[in-house]
mmCIF file of C-alpha atoms and ligand atoms in Angstrom:
data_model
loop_
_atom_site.group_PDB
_atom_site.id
_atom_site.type_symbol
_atom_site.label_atom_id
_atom_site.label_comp_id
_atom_site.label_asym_id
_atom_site.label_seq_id
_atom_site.Cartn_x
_atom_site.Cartn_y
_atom_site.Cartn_z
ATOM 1 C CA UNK A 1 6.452 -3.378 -21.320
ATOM 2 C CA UNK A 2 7.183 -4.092 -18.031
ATOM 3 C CA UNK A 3 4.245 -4.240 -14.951
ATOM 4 C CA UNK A 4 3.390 -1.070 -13.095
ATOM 5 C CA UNK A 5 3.534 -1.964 -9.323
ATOM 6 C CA UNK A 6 0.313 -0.507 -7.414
ATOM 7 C CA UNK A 7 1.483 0.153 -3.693
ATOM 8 C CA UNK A 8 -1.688 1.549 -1.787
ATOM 9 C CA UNK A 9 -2.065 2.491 1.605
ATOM 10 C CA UNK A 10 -2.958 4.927 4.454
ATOM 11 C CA UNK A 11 0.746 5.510 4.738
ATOM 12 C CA UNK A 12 0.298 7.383 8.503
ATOM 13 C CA UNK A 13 3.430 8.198 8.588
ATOM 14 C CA UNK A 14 5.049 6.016 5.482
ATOM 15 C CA UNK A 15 8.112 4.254 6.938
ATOM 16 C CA UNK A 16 11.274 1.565 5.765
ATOM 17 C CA UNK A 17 8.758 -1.311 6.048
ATOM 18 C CA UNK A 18 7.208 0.024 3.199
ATOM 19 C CA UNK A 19 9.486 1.350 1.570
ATOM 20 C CA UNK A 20 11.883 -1.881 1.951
ATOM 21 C CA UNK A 21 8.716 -4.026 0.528
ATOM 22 C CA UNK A 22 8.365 -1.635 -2.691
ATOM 23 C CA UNK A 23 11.968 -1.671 -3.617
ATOM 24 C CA UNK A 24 12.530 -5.608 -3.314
ATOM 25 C CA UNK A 25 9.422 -5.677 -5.460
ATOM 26 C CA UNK A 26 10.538 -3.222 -8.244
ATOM 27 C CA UNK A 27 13.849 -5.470 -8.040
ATOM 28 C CA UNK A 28 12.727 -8.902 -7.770
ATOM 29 C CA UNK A 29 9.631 -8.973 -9.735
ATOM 30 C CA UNK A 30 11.372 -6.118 -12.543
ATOM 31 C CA UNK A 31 8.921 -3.595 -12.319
ATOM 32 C CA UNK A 32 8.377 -0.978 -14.209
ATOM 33 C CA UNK A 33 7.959 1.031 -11.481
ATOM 34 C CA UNK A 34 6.266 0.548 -8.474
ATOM 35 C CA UNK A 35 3.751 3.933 -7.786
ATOM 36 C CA UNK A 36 2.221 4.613 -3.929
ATOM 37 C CA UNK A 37 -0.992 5.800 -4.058
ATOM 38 C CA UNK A 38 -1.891 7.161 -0.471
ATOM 39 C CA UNK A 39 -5.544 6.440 0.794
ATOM 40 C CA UNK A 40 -7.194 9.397 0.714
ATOM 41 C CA UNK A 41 -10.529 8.147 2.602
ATOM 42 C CA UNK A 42 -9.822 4.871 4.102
ATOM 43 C CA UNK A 43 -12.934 2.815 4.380
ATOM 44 C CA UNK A 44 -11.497 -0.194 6.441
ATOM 45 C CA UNK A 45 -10.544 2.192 9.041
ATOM 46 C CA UNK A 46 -12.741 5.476 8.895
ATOM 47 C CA UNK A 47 -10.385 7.978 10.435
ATOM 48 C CA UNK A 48 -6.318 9.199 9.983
ATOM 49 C CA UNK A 49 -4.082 10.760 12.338
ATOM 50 C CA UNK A 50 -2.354 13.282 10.042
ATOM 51 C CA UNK A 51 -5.002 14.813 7.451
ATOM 52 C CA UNK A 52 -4.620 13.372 3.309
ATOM 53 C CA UNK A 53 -2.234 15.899 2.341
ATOM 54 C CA UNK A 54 0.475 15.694 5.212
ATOM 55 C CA UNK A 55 0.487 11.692 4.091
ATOM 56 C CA UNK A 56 0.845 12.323 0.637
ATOM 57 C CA UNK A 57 3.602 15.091 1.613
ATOM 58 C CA UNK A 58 5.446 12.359 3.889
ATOM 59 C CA UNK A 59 4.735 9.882 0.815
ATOM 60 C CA UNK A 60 6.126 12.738 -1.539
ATOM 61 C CA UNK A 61 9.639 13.407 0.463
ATOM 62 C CA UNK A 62 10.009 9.184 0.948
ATOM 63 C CA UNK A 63 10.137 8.546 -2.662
ATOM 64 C CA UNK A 64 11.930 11.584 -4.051
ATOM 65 C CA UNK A 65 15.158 11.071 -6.057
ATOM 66 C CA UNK A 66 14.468 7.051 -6.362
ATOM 67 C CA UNK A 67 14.529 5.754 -9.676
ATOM 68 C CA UNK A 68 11.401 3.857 -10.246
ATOM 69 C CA UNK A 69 9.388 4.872 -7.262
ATOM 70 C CA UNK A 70 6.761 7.447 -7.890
ATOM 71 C CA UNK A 71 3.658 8.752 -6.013
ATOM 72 C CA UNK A 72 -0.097 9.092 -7.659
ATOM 73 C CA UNK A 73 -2.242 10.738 -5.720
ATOM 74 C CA UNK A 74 -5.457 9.785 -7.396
ATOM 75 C CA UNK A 75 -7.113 8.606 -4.256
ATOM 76 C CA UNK A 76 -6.707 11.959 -2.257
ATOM 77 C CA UNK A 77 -8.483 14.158 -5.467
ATOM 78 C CA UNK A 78 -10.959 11.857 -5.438
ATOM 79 C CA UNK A 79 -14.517 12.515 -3.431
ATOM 80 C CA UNK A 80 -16.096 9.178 -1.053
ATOM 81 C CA UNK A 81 -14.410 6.549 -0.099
ATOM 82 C CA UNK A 82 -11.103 5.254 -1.846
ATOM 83 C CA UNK A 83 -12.007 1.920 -2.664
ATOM 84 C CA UNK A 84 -8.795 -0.021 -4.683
ATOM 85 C CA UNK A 85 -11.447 -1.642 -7.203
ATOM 86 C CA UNK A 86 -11.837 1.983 -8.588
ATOM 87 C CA UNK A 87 -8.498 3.095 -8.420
ATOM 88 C CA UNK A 88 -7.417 0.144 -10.291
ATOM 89 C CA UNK A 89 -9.879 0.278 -12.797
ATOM 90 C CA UNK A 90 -8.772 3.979 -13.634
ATOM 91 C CA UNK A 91 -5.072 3.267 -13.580
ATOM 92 C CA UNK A 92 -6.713 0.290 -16.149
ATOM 93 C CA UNK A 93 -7.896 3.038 -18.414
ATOM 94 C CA UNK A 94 -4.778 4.609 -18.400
ATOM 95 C CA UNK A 95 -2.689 1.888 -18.920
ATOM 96 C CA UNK A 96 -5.068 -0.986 -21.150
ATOM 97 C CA UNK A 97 -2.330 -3.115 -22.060
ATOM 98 C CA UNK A 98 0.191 -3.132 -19.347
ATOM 99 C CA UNK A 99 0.392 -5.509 -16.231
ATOM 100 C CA UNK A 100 -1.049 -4.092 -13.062
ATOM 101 C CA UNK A 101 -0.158 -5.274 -9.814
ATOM 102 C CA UNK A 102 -0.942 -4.461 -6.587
ATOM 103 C CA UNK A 103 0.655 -4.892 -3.604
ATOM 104 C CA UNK A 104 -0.542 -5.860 -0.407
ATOM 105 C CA UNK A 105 1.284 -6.784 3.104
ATOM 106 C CA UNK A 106 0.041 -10.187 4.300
ATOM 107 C CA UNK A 107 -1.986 -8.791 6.648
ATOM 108 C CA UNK A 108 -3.718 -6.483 4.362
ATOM 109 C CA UNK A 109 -4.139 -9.935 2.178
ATOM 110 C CA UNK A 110 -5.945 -11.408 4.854
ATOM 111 C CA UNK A 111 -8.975 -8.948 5.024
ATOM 112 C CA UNK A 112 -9.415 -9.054 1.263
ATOM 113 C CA UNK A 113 -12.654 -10.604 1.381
ATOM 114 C CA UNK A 114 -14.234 -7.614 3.216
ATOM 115 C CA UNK A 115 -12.911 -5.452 0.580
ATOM 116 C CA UNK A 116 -15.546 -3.508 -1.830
ATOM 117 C CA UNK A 117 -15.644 -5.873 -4.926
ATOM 118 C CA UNK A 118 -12.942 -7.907 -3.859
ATOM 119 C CA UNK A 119 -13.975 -10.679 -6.223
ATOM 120 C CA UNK A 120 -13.160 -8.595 -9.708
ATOM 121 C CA UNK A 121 -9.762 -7.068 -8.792
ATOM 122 C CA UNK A 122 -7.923 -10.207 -10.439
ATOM 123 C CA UNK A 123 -10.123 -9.712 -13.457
ATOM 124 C CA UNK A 124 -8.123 -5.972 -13.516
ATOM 125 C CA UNK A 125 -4.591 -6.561 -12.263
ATOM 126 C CA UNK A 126 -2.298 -9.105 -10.279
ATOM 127 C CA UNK A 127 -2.308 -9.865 -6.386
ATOM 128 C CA UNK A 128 1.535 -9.547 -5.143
ATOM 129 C CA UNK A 129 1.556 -10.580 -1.434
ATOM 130 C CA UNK A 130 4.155 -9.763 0.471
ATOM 131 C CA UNK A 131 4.730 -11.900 3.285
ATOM 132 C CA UNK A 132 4.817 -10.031 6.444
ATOM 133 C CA UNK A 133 6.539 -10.951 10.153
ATOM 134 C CA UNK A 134 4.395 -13.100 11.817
ATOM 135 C CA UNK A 135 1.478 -13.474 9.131
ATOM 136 C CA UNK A 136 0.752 -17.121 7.520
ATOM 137 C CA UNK A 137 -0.550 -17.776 3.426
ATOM 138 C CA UNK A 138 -3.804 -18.732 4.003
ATOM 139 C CA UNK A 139 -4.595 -22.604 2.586
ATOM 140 C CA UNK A 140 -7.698 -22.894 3.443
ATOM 141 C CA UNK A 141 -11.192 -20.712 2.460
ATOM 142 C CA UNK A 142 -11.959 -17.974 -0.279
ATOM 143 C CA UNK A 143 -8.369 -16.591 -0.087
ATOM 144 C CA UNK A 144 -7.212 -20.567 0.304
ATOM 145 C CA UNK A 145 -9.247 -21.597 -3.248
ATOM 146 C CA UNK A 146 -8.035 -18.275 -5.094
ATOM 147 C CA UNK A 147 -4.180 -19.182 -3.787
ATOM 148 C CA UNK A 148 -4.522 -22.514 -5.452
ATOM 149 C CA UNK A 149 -6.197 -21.546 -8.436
ATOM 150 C CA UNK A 150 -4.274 -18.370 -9.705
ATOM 151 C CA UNK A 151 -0.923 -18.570 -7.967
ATOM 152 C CA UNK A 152 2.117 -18.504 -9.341
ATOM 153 C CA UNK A 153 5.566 -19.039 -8.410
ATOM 154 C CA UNK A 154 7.091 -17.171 -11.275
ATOM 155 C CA UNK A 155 7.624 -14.063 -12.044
ATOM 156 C CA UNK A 156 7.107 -14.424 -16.024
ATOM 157 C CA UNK A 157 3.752 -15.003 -15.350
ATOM 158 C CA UNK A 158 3.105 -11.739 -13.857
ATOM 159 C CA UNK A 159 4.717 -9.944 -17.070
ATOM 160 C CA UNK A 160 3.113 -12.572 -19.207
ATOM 161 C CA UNK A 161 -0.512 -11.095 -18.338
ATOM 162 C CA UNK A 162 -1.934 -8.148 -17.684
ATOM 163 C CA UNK A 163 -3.791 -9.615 -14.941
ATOM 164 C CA UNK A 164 -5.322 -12.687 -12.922
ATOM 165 C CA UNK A 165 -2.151 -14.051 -10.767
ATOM 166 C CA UNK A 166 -1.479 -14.033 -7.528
ATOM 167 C CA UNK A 167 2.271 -14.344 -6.358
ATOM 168 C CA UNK A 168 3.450 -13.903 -2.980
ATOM 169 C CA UNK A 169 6.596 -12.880 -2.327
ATOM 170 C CA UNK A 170 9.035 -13.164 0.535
ATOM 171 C CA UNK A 171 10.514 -9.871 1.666
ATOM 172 C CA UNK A 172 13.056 -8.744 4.040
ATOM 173 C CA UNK A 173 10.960 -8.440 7.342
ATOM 174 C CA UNK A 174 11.107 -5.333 9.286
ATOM 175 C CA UNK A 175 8.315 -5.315 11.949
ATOM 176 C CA UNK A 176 7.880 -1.180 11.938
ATOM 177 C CA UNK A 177 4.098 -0.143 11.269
ATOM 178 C CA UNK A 178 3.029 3.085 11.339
ATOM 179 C CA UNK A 179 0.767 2.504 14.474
ATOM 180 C CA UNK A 180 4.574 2.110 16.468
ATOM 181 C CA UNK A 181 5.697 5.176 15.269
ATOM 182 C CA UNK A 182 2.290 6.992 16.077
ATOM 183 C CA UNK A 183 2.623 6.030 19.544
ATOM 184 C CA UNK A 184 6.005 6.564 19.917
ATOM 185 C CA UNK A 185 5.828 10.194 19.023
ATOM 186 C CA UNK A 186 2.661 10.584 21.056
ATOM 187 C CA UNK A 187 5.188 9.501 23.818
ATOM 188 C CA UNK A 188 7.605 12.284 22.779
ATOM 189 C CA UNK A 189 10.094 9.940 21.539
ATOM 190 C CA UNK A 190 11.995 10.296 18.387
ATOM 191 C CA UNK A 191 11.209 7.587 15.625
ATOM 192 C CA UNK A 192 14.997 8.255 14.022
ATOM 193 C CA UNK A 193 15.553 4.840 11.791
ATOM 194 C CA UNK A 194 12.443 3.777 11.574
ATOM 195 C CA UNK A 195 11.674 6.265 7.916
ATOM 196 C CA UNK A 196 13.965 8.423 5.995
ATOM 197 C CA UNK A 197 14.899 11.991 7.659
ATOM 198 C CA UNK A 198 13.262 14.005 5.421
ATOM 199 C CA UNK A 199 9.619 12.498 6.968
ATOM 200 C CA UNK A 200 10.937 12.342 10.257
ATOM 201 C CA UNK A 201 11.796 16.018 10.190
ATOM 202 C CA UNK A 202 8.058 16.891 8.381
ATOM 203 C CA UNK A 203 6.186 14.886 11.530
ATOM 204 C CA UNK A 204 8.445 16.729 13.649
ATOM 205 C CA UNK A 205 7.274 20.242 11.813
ATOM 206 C CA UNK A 206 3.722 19.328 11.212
ATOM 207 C CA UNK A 207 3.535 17.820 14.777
ATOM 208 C CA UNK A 208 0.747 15.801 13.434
ATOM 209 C CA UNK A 209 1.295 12.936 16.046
ATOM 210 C CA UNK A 210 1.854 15.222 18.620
ATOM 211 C CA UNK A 211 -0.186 14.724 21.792
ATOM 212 C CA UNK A 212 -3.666 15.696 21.333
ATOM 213 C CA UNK A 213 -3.310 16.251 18.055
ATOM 214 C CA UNK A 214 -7.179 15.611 16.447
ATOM 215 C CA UNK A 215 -7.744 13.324 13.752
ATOM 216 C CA UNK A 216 -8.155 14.202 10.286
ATOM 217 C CA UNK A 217 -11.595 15.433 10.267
ATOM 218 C CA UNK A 218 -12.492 14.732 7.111
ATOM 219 C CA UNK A 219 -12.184 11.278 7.157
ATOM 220 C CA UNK A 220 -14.066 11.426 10.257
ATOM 221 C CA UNK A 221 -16.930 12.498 9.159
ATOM 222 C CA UNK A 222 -17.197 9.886 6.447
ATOM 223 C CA UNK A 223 -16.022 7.206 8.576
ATOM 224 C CA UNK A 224 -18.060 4.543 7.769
ATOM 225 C CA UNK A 225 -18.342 0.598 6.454
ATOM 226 C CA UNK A 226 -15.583 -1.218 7.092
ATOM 227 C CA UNK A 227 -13.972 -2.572 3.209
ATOM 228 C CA UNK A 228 -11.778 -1.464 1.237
HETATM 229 P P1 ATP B 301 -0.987 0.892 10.693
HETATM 230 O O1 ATP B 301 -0.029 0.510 11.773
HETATM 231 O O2 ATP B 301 -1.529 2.297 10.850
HETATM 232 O O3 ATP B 301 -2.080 -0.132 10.473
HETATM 233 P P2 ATP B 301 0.807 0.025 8.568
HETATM 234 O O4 ATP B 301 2.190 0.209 9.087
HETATM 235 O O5 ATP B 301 0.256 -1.376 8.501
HETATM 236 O O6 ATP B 301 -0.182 1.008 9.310
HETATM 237 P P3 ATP B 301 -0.392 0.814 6.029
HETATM 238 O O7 ATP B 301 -0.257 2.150 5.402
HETATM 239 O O8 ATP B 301 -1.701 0.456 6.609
HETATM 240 O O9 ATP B 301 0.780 0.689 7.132
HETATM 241 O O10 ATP B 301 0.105 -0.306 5.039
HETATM 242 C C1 ATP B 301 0.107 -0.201 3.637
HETATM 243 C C2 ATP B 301 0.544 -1.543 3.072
HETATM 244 O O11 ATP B 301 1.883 -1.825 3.486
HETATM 245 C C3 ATP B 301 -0.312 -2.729 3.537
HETATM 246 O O12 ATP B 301 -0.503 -3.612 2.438
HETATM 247 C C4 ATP B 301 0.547 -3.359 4.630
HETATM 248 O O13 ATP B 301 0.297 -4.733 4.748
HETATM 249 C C5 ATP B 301 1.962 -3.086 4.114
HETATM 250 N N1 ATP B 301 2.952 -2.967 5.205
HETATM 251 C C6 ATP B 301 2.869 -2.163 6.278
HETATM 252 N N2 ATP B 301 3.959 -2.292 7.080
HETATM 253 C C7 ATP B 301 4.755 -3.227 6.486
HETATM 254 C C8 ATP B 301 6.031 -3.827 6.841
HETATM 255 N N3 ATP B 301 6.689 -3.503 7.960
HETATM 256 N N4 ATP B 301 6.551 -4.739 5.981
HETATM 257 C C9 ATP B 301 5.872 -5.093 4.848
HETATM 258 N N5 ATP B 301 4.670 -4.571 4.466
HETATM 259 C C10 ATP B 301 4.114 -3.647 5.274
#
């Protein structure tokens, strides 16, 4: 069976630069199918702009109707902060035979060592890195040593095992973030290009980057440590 792609992230607003990155990834590395799991407490950042269920709602209309993408939306049921260690080791228990791996921007790569755990989530799926504008592989240090020990260059390998590689992979850059966008609607622009219609027209609805719009309290309250 082929590996389940595990796309995580706060996805404030989801945009093309993610959802670019997934489909080269289902395509290239012949996912199964690649599933976005929406933070639903962040703990590397504490707080959200739109609350967890206008991101999974944005994640929801991005993905609809495209074969192979789907959404999970374990993180947001879940109480405390969403660390990826746990979520992987549930979709693990779902899935015990089948090759996990998760997906990370270069940038999110980079900060791995502050995760929670960071250290066991090879023992539990695959690292795929996709190389962002502007961000190098690291050769040196923790990330340096695990590059040269479990990296791979071929995409067998990642439907070989169930888990334990790391592969990064080269994807077609497109320097959006969801920061950009933020800002730009705070600005009363109109982010038109930058993410499908159908989450354009739900920010424009929900007006959750509006001006003075308040953060998700929720995650403010917990905001706390800063790993993942
Ligand atoms: P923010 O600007 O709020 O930090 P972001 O645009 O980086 O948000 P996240 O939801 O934090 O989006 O990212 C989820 C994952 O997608 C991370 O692994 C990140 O590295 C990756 N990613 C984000 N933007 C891009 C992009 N333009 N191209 C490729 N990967 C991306």
């Amino acid at each position: 069976m082929r590996p389940i792609g595990v796309f995580g992230g706060t996805f404030d607003p989801i945009h093309y630069g993610h959802l670019r990155t997934a489909f080269e990834m289902l395509q290239a590395l012949r996912f199964d199918e690649v599933r976005f799991i929406p933070c639903g407490d962040p703990p590397h950042r504490g707080v959200t702009f739109a609350s967890a269920r206008q991101r999974l709602r944005m994640v929801e209309l991005a993905v609809s109707g495209q074969e192979g993408f789907a959404v999970d939306d374990r993180e947001i049921r879940r109480t405390g902060p969403s660390y990826t260690i746990d979520t992987l080791l549930t979709l693990r228990a779902e899935f015990p035979d089948r090759a996990l791996g998760l997906i990370v921007g270069m940038d999110a790569f980079l900060g791995l060592p502050e995760w929670h755990r960071w250290g066991e989530i090879l023992d539990v799926a695959h690292i795929i890195v996709a190389h962002r504008p502007g961000w190098k592989a690291p050769d040196i240090g923790p990330l340096g040593d695990m590059i040269a020990e479990f990296g791979t260059h071929r995409v067998e390998d990642l439907h070989a095992a169930s888990h334990g590689r790391i592969h990064i992979h080269a994807v077609t850059q497109l320097e959006i973030s969801s920061t950009e966008i933020r800002d730009l609607v705070a600005a009363g622009r109109d982010p038109r290009f930058l993410m499908p219609d159908a989450v354009r027209g739900e920010i424009e609805n929900s007006g959750c980057y509006a001006p003075g719009e308040s953060r998700d309290e929720v995650s403010q309250e917990r905001a706390a440590p800063a790993e993942k």
